[in-house]
PDB file of C-alpha atoms and ligand atoms in Angstrom:
ATOM      1  CA  UNK A   1     189.854  -5.872 250.080  1.00 75.00           C
ATOM      2  CA  UNK A   2     190.195  -8.402 246.996  1.00 86.00           C
ATOM      3  CA  UNK A   3     188.450  -6.812 243.606  1.00 94.00           C
ATOM      4  CA  UNK A   4     189.441  -7.609 241.036  1.00 97.00           C
ATOM      5  CA  UNK A   5     189.085  -6.116 237.265  1.00 98.00           C
ATOM      6  CA  UNK A   6     189.821  -8.350 233.920  1.00 98.00           C
ATOM      7  CA  UNK A   7     190.064  -6.077 230.906  1.00 98.00           C
ATOM      8  CA  UNK A   8     190.335  -8.596 227.802  1.00 98.00           C
ATOM      9  CA  UNK A   9     190.312  -7.334 223.602  1.00 97.00           C
ATOM     10  CA  UNK A  10     192.052  -7.532 220.842  1.00 97.00           C
ATOM     11  CA  UNK A  11     195.270  -5.402 219.445  1.00 94.00           C
ATOM     12  CA  UNK A  12     194.780  -1.507 219.954  1.00 93.00           C
ATOM     13  CA  UNK A  13     191.547  -1.327 221.046  1.00 94.00           C
ATOM     14  CA  UNK A  14     191.818   1.628 223.893  1.00 92.00           C
ATOM     15  CA  UNK A  15     192.375  -1.243 226.602  1.00 95.00           C
ATOM     16  CA  UNK A  16     195.433   0.682 228.152  1.00 94.00           C
ATOM     17  CA  UNK A  17     193.603   3.864 228.412  1.00 95.00           C
ATOM     18  CA  UNK A  18     191.159   2.192 229.600  1.00 97.00           C
ATOM     19  CA  UNK A  19     192.741   0.011 232.805  1.00 98.00           C
ATOM     20  CA  UNK A  20     194.598   3.014 233.780  1.00 98.00           C
ATOM     21  CA  UNK A  21     191.750   5.472 234.520  1.00 98.00           C
ATOM     22  CA  UNK A  22     189.840   2.511 235.748  1.00 98.00           C
ATOM     23  CA  UNK A  23     192.626   1.907 237.983  1.00 98.00           C
ATOM     24  CA  UNK A  24     193.594   5.418 239.271  1.00 98.00           C
ATOM     25  CA  UNK A  25     189.697   6.463 239.424  1.00 97.00           C
ATOM     26  CA  UNK A  26     189.303   3.447 241.937  1.00 97.00           C
ATOM     27  CA  UNK A  27     192.596   3.527 243.612  1.00 97.00           C
ATOM     28  CA  UNK A  28     193.514  -0.031 242.393  1.00 97.00           C
ATOM     29  CA  UNK A  29     196.681  -1.249 240.997  1.00 98.00           C
ATOM     30  CA  UNK A  30     197.067  -1.849 237.569  1.00 98.00           C
ATOM     31  CA  UNK A  31     199.169  -4.708 235.595  1.00 97.00           C
ATOM     32  CA  UNK A  32     198.968  -4.276 231.729  1.00 97.00           C
ATOM     33  CA  UNK A  33     200.167  -8.170 230.417  1.00 98.00           C
ATOM     34  CA  UNK A  34     201.272  -7.730 227.181  1.00 97.00           C
ATOM     35  CA  UNK A  35     203.929  -6.221 228.794  1.00 97.00           C
ATOM     36  CA  UNK A  36     205.305  -9.408 230.456  1.00 98.00           C
ATOM     37  CA  UNK A  37     204.341 -10.649 226.964  1.00 98.00           C
ATOM     38  CA  UNK A  38     206.462  -8.096 225.247  1.00 98.00           C
ATOM     39  CA  UNK A  39     209.076  -8.538 226.889  1.00 98.00           C
ATOM     40  CA  UNK A  40     209.513 -12.031 226.477  1.00 98.00           C
ATOM     41  CA  UNK A  41     209.205 -11.052 222.316  1.00 98.00           C
ATOM     42  CA  UNK A  42     212.302  -8.653 223.027  1.00 97.00           C
ATOM     43  CA  UNK A  43     214.398 -10.923 224.086  1.00 97.00           C
ATOM     44  CA  UNK A  44     213.822 -13.663 221.675  1.00 98.00           C
ATOM     45  CA  UNK A  45     214.640 -10.734 219.118  1.00 97.00           C
ATOM     46  CA  UNK A  46     218.299 -10.839 220.832  1.00 96.00           C
ATOM     47  CA  UNK A  47     218.444 -14.840 220.826  1.00 97.00           C
ATOM     48  CA  UNK A  48     217.109 -15.779 223.102  1.00 97.00           C
ATOM     49  CA  UNK A  49     215.070 -19.019 223.552  1.00 98.00           C
ATOM     50  CA  UNK A  50     211.295 -17.799 224.626  1.00 98.00           C
ATOM     51  CA  UNK A  51     210.874 -20.303 227.409  1.00 98.00           C
ATOM     52  CA  UNK A  52     213.753 -19.648 229.474  1.00 98.00           C
ATOM     53  CA  UNK A  53     212.803 -16.090 228.680  1.00 98.00           C
ATOM     54  CA  UNK A  54     209.502 -16.257 229.551  1.00 98.00           C
ATOM     55  CA  UNK A  55     210.864 -18.239 233.295  1.00 98.00           C
ATOM     56  CA  UNK A  56     213.488 -15.648 234.287  1.00 96.00           C
ATOM     57  CA  UNK A  57     211.275 -12.034 233.795  1.00 96.00           C
ATOM     58  CA  UNK A  58     212.903  -9.292 235.488  1.00 94.00           C
ATOM     59  CA  UNK A  59     210.954  -6.637 236.530  1.00 92.00           C
ATOM     60  CA  UNK A  60     213.929  -4.346 235.334  1.00 93.00           C
ATOM     61  CA  UNK A  61     213.043  -6.046 231.627  1.00 92.00           C
ATOM     62  CA  UNK A  62     209.147  -5.388 232.605  1.00 92.00           C
ATOM     63  CA  UNK A  63     210.271  -1.434 233.346  1.00 90.00           C
ATOM     64  CA  UNK A  64     212.202  -1.193 229.677  1.00 86.00           C
ATOM     65  CA  UNK A  65     210.414   1.835 228.465  1.00 81.00           C
ATOM     66  CA  UNK A  66     210.908   1.030 224.990  1.00 90.00           C
ATOM     67  CA  UNK A  67     208.800  -2.063 225.076  1.00 95.00           C
ATOM     68  CA  UNK A  68     205.390  -1.072 222.354  1.00 92.00           C
ATOM     69  CA  UNK A  69     206.992  -1.178 218.934  1.00 93.00           C
ATOM     70  CA  UNK A  70     205.559  -2.812 215.999  1.00 92.00           C
ATOM     71  CA  UNK A  71     208.230  -4.962 215.995  1.00 95.00           C
ATOM     72  CA  UNK A  72     207.577  -6.008 219.484  1.00 96.00           C
ATOM     73  CA  UNK A  73     204.232  -6.708 219.328  1.00 95.00           C
ATOM     74  CA  UNK A  74     204.520  -9.082 216.859  1.00 96.00           C
ATOM     75  CA  UNK A  75     207.260 -11.042 218.570  1.00 98.00           C
ATOM     76  CA  UNK A  76     204.835 -10.779 221.994  1.00 98.00           C
ATOM     77  CA  UNK A  77     202.299 -12.478 219.598  1.00 97.00           C
ATOM     78  CA  UNK A  78     204.606 -14.972 218.325  1.00 97.00           C
ATOM     79  CA  UNK A  79     205.819 -16.396 221.929  1.00 98.00           C
ATOM     80  CA  UNK A  80     202.343 -15.223 222.925  1.00 98.00           C
ATOM     81  CA  UNK A  81     201.417 -19.252 221.420  1.00 98.00           C
ATOM     82  CA  UNK A  82     203.913 -21.529 223.299  1.00 98.00           C
ATOM     83  CA  UNK A  83     201.812 -23.362 226.057  1.00 98.00           C
ATOM     84  CA  UNK A  84     205.248 -23.379 228.622  1.00 98.00           C
ATOM     85  CA  UNK A  85     205.936 -19.458 228.086  1.00 98.00           C
ATOM     86  CA  UNK A  86     201.956 -18.801 228.869  1.00 98.00           C
ATOM     87  CA  UNK A  87     202.288 -21.246 231.853  1.00 98.00           C
ATOM     88  CA  UNK A  88     205.677 -19.175 233.554  1.00 98.00           C
ATOM     89  CA  UNK A  89     203.872 -16.351 233.486  1.00 98.00           C
ATOM     90  CA  UNK A  90     200.506 -17.562 235.362  1.00 98.00           C
ATOM     91  CA  UNK A  91     201.464 -17.268 238.730  1.00 96.00           C
ATOM     92  CA  UNK A  92     202.577 -13.223 239.176  1.00 97.00           C
ATOM     93  CA  UNK A  93     199.863 -12.661 237.318  1.00 98.00           C
ATOM     94  CA  UNK A  94     197.686 -14.498 239.815  1.00 98.00           C
ATOM     95  CA  UNK A  95     198.953 -13.011 242.640  1.00 96.00           C
ATOM     96  CA  UNK A  96     199.008  -9.506 241.113  1.00 97.00           C
ATOM     97  CA  UNK A  97     195.056 -10.134 240.618  1.00 98.00           C
ATOM     98  CA  UNK A  98     195.157 -10.729 244.673  1.00 96.00           C
ATOM     99  CA  UNK A  99     197.207  -8.416 246.204  1.00 95.00           C
ATOM    100  CA  UNK A 100     195.346  -6.205 249.047  1.00 94.00           C
ATOM    101  CA  UNK A 101     193.046  -2.834 247.919  1.00 94.00           C
ATOM    102  CA  UNK A 102     192.535  -4.774 244.274  1.00 96.00           C
ATOM    103  CA  UNK A 103     193.730  -4.425 240.753  1.00 98.00           C
ATOM    104  CA  UNK A 104     193.389  -3.829 237.026  1.00 98.00           C
ATOM    105  CA  UNK A 105     194.581  -6.697 234.816  1.00 98.00           C
ATOM    106  CA  UNK A 106     194.771  -5.791 230.721  1.00 98.00           C
ATOM    107  CA  UNK A 107     195.823  -8.162 228.194  1.00 98.00           C
ATOM    108  CA  UNK A 108     193.578 -11.300 226.147  1.00 98.00           C
ATOM    109  CA  UNK A 109     192.565 -14.586 228.570  1.00 98.00           C
ATOM    110  CA  UNK A 110     192.467 -12.259 231.832  1.00 98.00           C
ATOM    111  CA  UNK A 111     189.191 -13.029 231.687  1.00 98.00           C
ATOM    112  CA  UNK A 112     188.614 -17.024 230.411  1.00 98.00           C
ATOM    113  CA  UNK A 113     192.092 -18.258 232.080  1.00 98.00           C
ATOM    114  CA  UNK A 114     194.357 -15.913 234.239  1.00 98.00           C
ATOM    115  CA  UNK A 115     191.124 -14.355 236.295  1.00 98.00           C
ATOM    116  CA  UNK A 116     187.813 -15.970 235.030  1.00 98.00           C
ATOM    117  CA  UNK A 117     186.455 -15.300 238.817  1.00 96.00           C
ATOM    118  CA  UNK A 118     187.241 -11.642 238.283  1.00 97.00           C
ATOM    119  CA  UNK A 119     184.449  -9.197 239.620  1.00 96.00           C
ATOM    120  CA  UNK A 120     184.170  -7.126 236.599  1.00 97.00           C
ATOM    121  CA  UNK A 121     185.215  -8.263 232.956  1.00 97.00           C
ATOM    122  CA  UNK A 122     184.860  -5.985 229.859  1.00 97.00           C
ATOM    123  CA  UNK A 123     185.814  -6.950 226.648  1.00 98.00           C
ATOM    124  CA  UNK A 124     186.956  -3.710 224.822  1.00 98.00           C
ATOM    125  CA  UNK A 125     186.568  -3.842 220.714  1.00 97.00           C
ATOM    126  CA  UNK A 126     186.344  -1.830 217.909  1.00 97.00           C
ATOM    127  CA  UNK A 127     186.508  -2.117 214.390  1.00 97.00           C
ATOM    128  CA  UNK A 128     190.243  -2.773 212.848  1.00 97.00           C
ATOM    129  CA  UNK A 129     190.290   0.353 211.143  1.00 97.00           C
ATOM    130  CA  UNK A 130     189.319   2.299 213.991  1.00 96.00           C
ATOM    131  CA  UNK A 131     192.245   0.544 216.377  1.00 97.00           C
ATOM    132  CA  UNK A 132     194.789   0.591 213.169  1.00 97.00           C
ATOM    133  CA  UNK A 133     194.190   4.427 212.994  1.00 97.00           C
ATOM    134  CA  UNK A 134     194.771   4.924 217.063  1.00 95.00           C
ATOM    135  CA  UNK A 135     197.617   2.329 216.718  1.00 95.00           C
ATOM    136  CA  UNK A 136     199.552   4.426 214.067  1.00 97.00           C
ATOM    137  CA  UNK A 137     198.877   8.242 215.673  1.00 96.00           C
ATOM    138  CA  UNK A 138     200.476   6.431 218.718  1.00 93.00           C
ATOM    139  CA  UNK A 139     203.753   4.636 217.160  1.00 94.00           C
ATOM    140  CA  UNK A 140     203.865   8.138 215.023  1.00 96.00           C
ATOM    141  CA  UNK A 141     203.608   9.878 217.932  1.00 95.00           C
ATOM    142  CA  UNK A 142     206.646   8.188 219.483  1.00 91.00           C
ATOM    143  CA  UNK A 143     208.808   8.753 216.479  1.00 93.00           C
ATOM    144  CA  UNK A 144     207.997   5.026 214.573  1.00 93.00           C
ATOM    145  CA  UNK A 145     208.593   5.160 211.091  1.00 95.00           C
ATOM    146  CA  UNK A 146     205.112   3.250 209.668  1.00 95.00           C
ATOM    147  CA  UNK A 147     202.632   4.054 207.335  1.00 97.00           C
ATOM    148  CA  UNK A 148     198.824   3.460 208.040  1.00 97.00           C
ATOM    149  CA  UNK A 149     198.832   0.307 205.887  1.00 97.00           C
ATOM    150  CA  UNK A 150     201.600  -1.492 207.452  1.00 96.00           C
ATOM    151  CA  UNK A 151     200.001  -0.491 211.377  1.00 97.00           C
ATOM    152  CA  UNK A 152     196.223  -1.981 210.119  1.00 97.00           C
ATOM    153  CA  UNK A 153     197.985  -5.295 208.421  1.00 97.00           C
ATOM    154  CA  UNK A 154     200.085  -5.614 211.922  1.00 95.00           C
ATOM    155  CA  UNK A 155     197.191  -5.394 213.684  1.00 96.00           C
ATOM    156  CA  UNK A 156     194.949  -8.105 212.013  1.00 97.00           C
ATOM    157  CA  UNK A 157     198.170 -10.302 212.169  1.00 96.00           C
ATOM    158  CA  UNK A 158     198.248  -9.874 215.446  1.00 96.00           C
ATOM    159  CA  UNK A 159     194.355 -10.373 215.797  1.00 96.00           C
ATOM    160  CA  UNK A 160     194.129 -13.741 213.615  1.00 97.00           C
ATOM    161  CA  UNK A 161     197.214 -15.118 215.469  1.00 96.00           C
ATOM    162  CA  UNK A 162     195.770 -14.761 218.744  1.00 97.00           C
ATOM    163  CA  UNK A 163     192.530 -15.742 218.551  1.00 97.00           C
ATOM    164  CA  UNK A 164     193.224 -18.704 216.383  1.00 97.00           C
ATOM    165  CA  UNK A 165     195.634 -20.066 218.730  1.00 97.00           C
ATOM    166  CA  UNK A 166     194.798 -23.469 220.644  1.00 96.00           C
ATOM    167  CA  UNK A 167     196.039 -22.213 224.222  1.00 96.00           C
ATOM    168  CA  UNK A 168     194.181 -19.587 225.781  1.00 97.00           C
ATOM    169  CA  UNK A 169     193.142 -17.801 222.673  1.00 97.00           C
ATOM    170  CA  UNK A 170     191.157 -14.333 222.199  1.00 97.00           C
ATOM    171  CA  UNK A 171     187.233 -14.398 222.841  1.00 97.00           C
ATOM    172  CA  UNK A 172     184.968 -13.183 225.629  1.00 98.00           C
ATOM    173  CA  UNK A 173     184.936 -14.575 228.402  1.00 98.00           C
ATOM    174  CA  UNK A 174     181.737 -15.453 229.847  1.00 96.00           C
ATOM    175  CA  UNK A 175     179.699 -13.213 231.682  1.00 94.00           C
ATOM    176  CA  UNK A 176     181.768  -9.991 230.168  1.00 97.00           C
ATOM    177  CA  UNK A 177     180.396  -6.655 229.396  1.00 96.00           C
ATOM    178  CA  UNK A 178     181.684  -5.732 225.792  1.00 97.00           C
ATOM    179  CA  UNK A 179     182.782  -2.609 224.950  1.00 97.00           C
ATOM    180  CA  UNK A 180     182.324  -1.341 221.665  1.00 97.00           C
ATOM    181  CA  UNK A 181     184.824   2.273 221.324  1.00 95.00           C
ATOM    182  CA  UNK A 182     184.540   2.582 217.494  1.00 96.00           C
ATOM    183  CA  UNK A 183     181.985   5.507 217.905  1.00 95.00           C
ATOM    184  CA  UNK A 184     183.168   6.767 220.788  1.00 95.00           C
ATOM    185  CA  UNK A 185     185.562   9.432 222.174  1.00 92.00           C
ATOM    186  CA  UNK A 186     187.894   8.330 224.934  1.00 92.00           C
ATOM    187  CA  UNK A 187     186.095  10.192 227.460  1.00 95.00           C
ATOM    188  CA  UNK A 188     182.555   8.502 226.804  1.00 96.00           C
ATOM    189  CA  UNK A 189     184.631   4.918 226.502  1.00 96.00           C
ATOM    190  CA  UNK A 190     185.891   5.859 229.798  1.00 97.00           C
ATOM    191  CA  UNK A 191     182.838   7.048 231.695  1.00 97.00           C
ATOM    192  CA  UNK A 192     181.015   3.771 230.271  1.00 97.00           C
ATOM    193  CA  UNK A 193     183.408   1.198 232.067  1.00 97.00           C
ATOM    194  CA  UNK A 194     184.037   3.366 235.261  1.00 98.00           C
ATOM    195  CA  UNK A 195     180.304   2.992 235.089  1.00 97.00           C
ATOM    196  CA  UNK A 196     180.145  -1.132 234.793  1.00 96.00           C
ATOM    197  CA  UNK A 197     183.179  -1.204 237.888  1.00 97.00           C
ATOM    198  CA  UNK A 198     181.054   1.340 240.134  1.00 97.00           C
ATOM    199  CA  UNK A 199     177.935  -1.112 239.874  1.00 94.00           C
ATOM    200  CA  UNK A 200     180.097  -3.964 240.924  1.00 88.00           C
ATOM    201  CA  UNK A 201     181.974  -2.643 243.691  1.00 87.00           C
ATOM    202  CA  UNK A 202     178.755  -0.921 245.028  1.00 90.00           C
ATOM    203  CA  UNK A 203     177.287  -4.285 244.819  1.00 86.00           C
ATOM    204  CA  UNK A 204     180.212  -5.751 246.790  1.00 80.00           C
ATOM    205  CA  UNK A 205     180.412  -2.682 249.253  1.00 75.00           C
TER     206      UNK A 205
HETATM  207  O1  LIG B   1     198.919  -2.801 223.132  1.00 91.23           O
HETATM  208  P1  LIG B   1     197.904  -4.541 222.308  1.00 91.23           P
HETATM  209  O2  LIG B   1     196.991  -4.211 222.422  1.00 91.23           O
HETATM  210  O3  LIG B   1     198.309  -3.810 220.679  1.00 91.23           O
HETATM  211  O4  LIG B   1     198.950  -5.030 223.042  1.00 91.23           O
HETATM  212  P2  LIG B   1     199.537  -6.026 223.789  1.00 91.23           P
HETATM  213  O5  LIG B   1     198.464  -5.987 225.174  1.00 91.23           O
HETATM  214  O6  LIG B   1     200.617  -5.344 224.471  1.00 91.23           O
HETATM  215  O7  LIG B   1     199.387  -7.605 223.422  1.00 91.23           O
HETATM  216  C1  LIG B   1     201.154  -7.883 222.520  1.00 91.23           C
HETATM  217  C2  LIG B   1     200.704  -9.162 222.461  1.00 91.23           C
HETATM  218  O8  LIG B   1     201.189 -10.164 223.634  1.00 91.23           O
HETATM  219  C3  LIG B   1     199.593  -9.487 222.236  1.00 91.23           C
HETATM  220  O9  LIG B   1     199.257  -9.153 220.547  1.00 91.23           O
HETATM  221  C4  LIG B   1     199.340 -11.224 222.214  1.00 91.23           C
HETATM  222  O10 LIG B   1     199.907 -11.937 221.308  1.00 91.23           O
HETATM  223  C5  LIG B   1     199.944 -11.456 223.936  1.00 91.23           C
HETATM  224  N1  LIG B   1     199.500 -11.549 224.775  1.00 91.23           N
HETATM  225  C6  LIG B   1     198.707 -12.341 225.141  1.00 91.23           C
HETATM  226  O11 LIG B   1     198.828 -13.375 224.696  1.00 91.23           O
HETATM  227  N2  LIG B   1     197.895 -12.471 227.042  1.00 91.23           N
HETATM  228  C7  LIG B   1     197.686 -11.251 226.972  1.00 91.23           C
HETATM  229  N3  LIG B   1     197.511 -11.116 227.931  1.00 91.23           N
HETATM  230  C8  LIG B   1     198.155  -9.924 226.820  1.00 91.23           C
HETATM  231  C9  LIG B   1     199.257 -10.118 225.094  1.00 91.23           C
END
């Protein structure tokens, strides 16, 4: 079976949590495409050319456990504006999306560019303040020394860069279902996402 779920949205909207839960619930594979950009961003911090880094990305680099820092997130959103970097990552994402058994991909351009024919498209969002608070708790939980104000500024800066770039800007895809999680608990957000996916799966089977 080919079944693709595309989940997009701004920084720290809860895409990761929702994607993992949807994948586990339905037995689908999951790709966090932000990790691709974070791995490339990380290499640029080491002085490597971003285009070269994107063309030579290895599974080992993606598996590095410490890609989810604020510094790497900023570096990721800077390399993500470069068309050659995005182009180098397309084939990997598309073949992942087509894998047997189905897949969930989350990112910024999954429903618009990578998988415009996805069976389900979700656009997950929340207010910048709510997203920043969630990310603040995640970063502090991982031992980072950050303030709420820094995290909010980082989230706003990345959102602006992601939405204003000319290549694959962040926006809801045609036909995407909007899920605003500002006032939802994690459980509520998950059950809504699962309901939407179940409806499409039932239609398909
Ligand atoms: O977890 P969070 O939402 O903060 O970020 P992420 O999904 O790990 O993505 C990090 C950065 O990579 C984003 O700010 C985007 O600039 C970029 N990205 C992208 O351009 N396209 C994607 N499909 C995924 C991430």
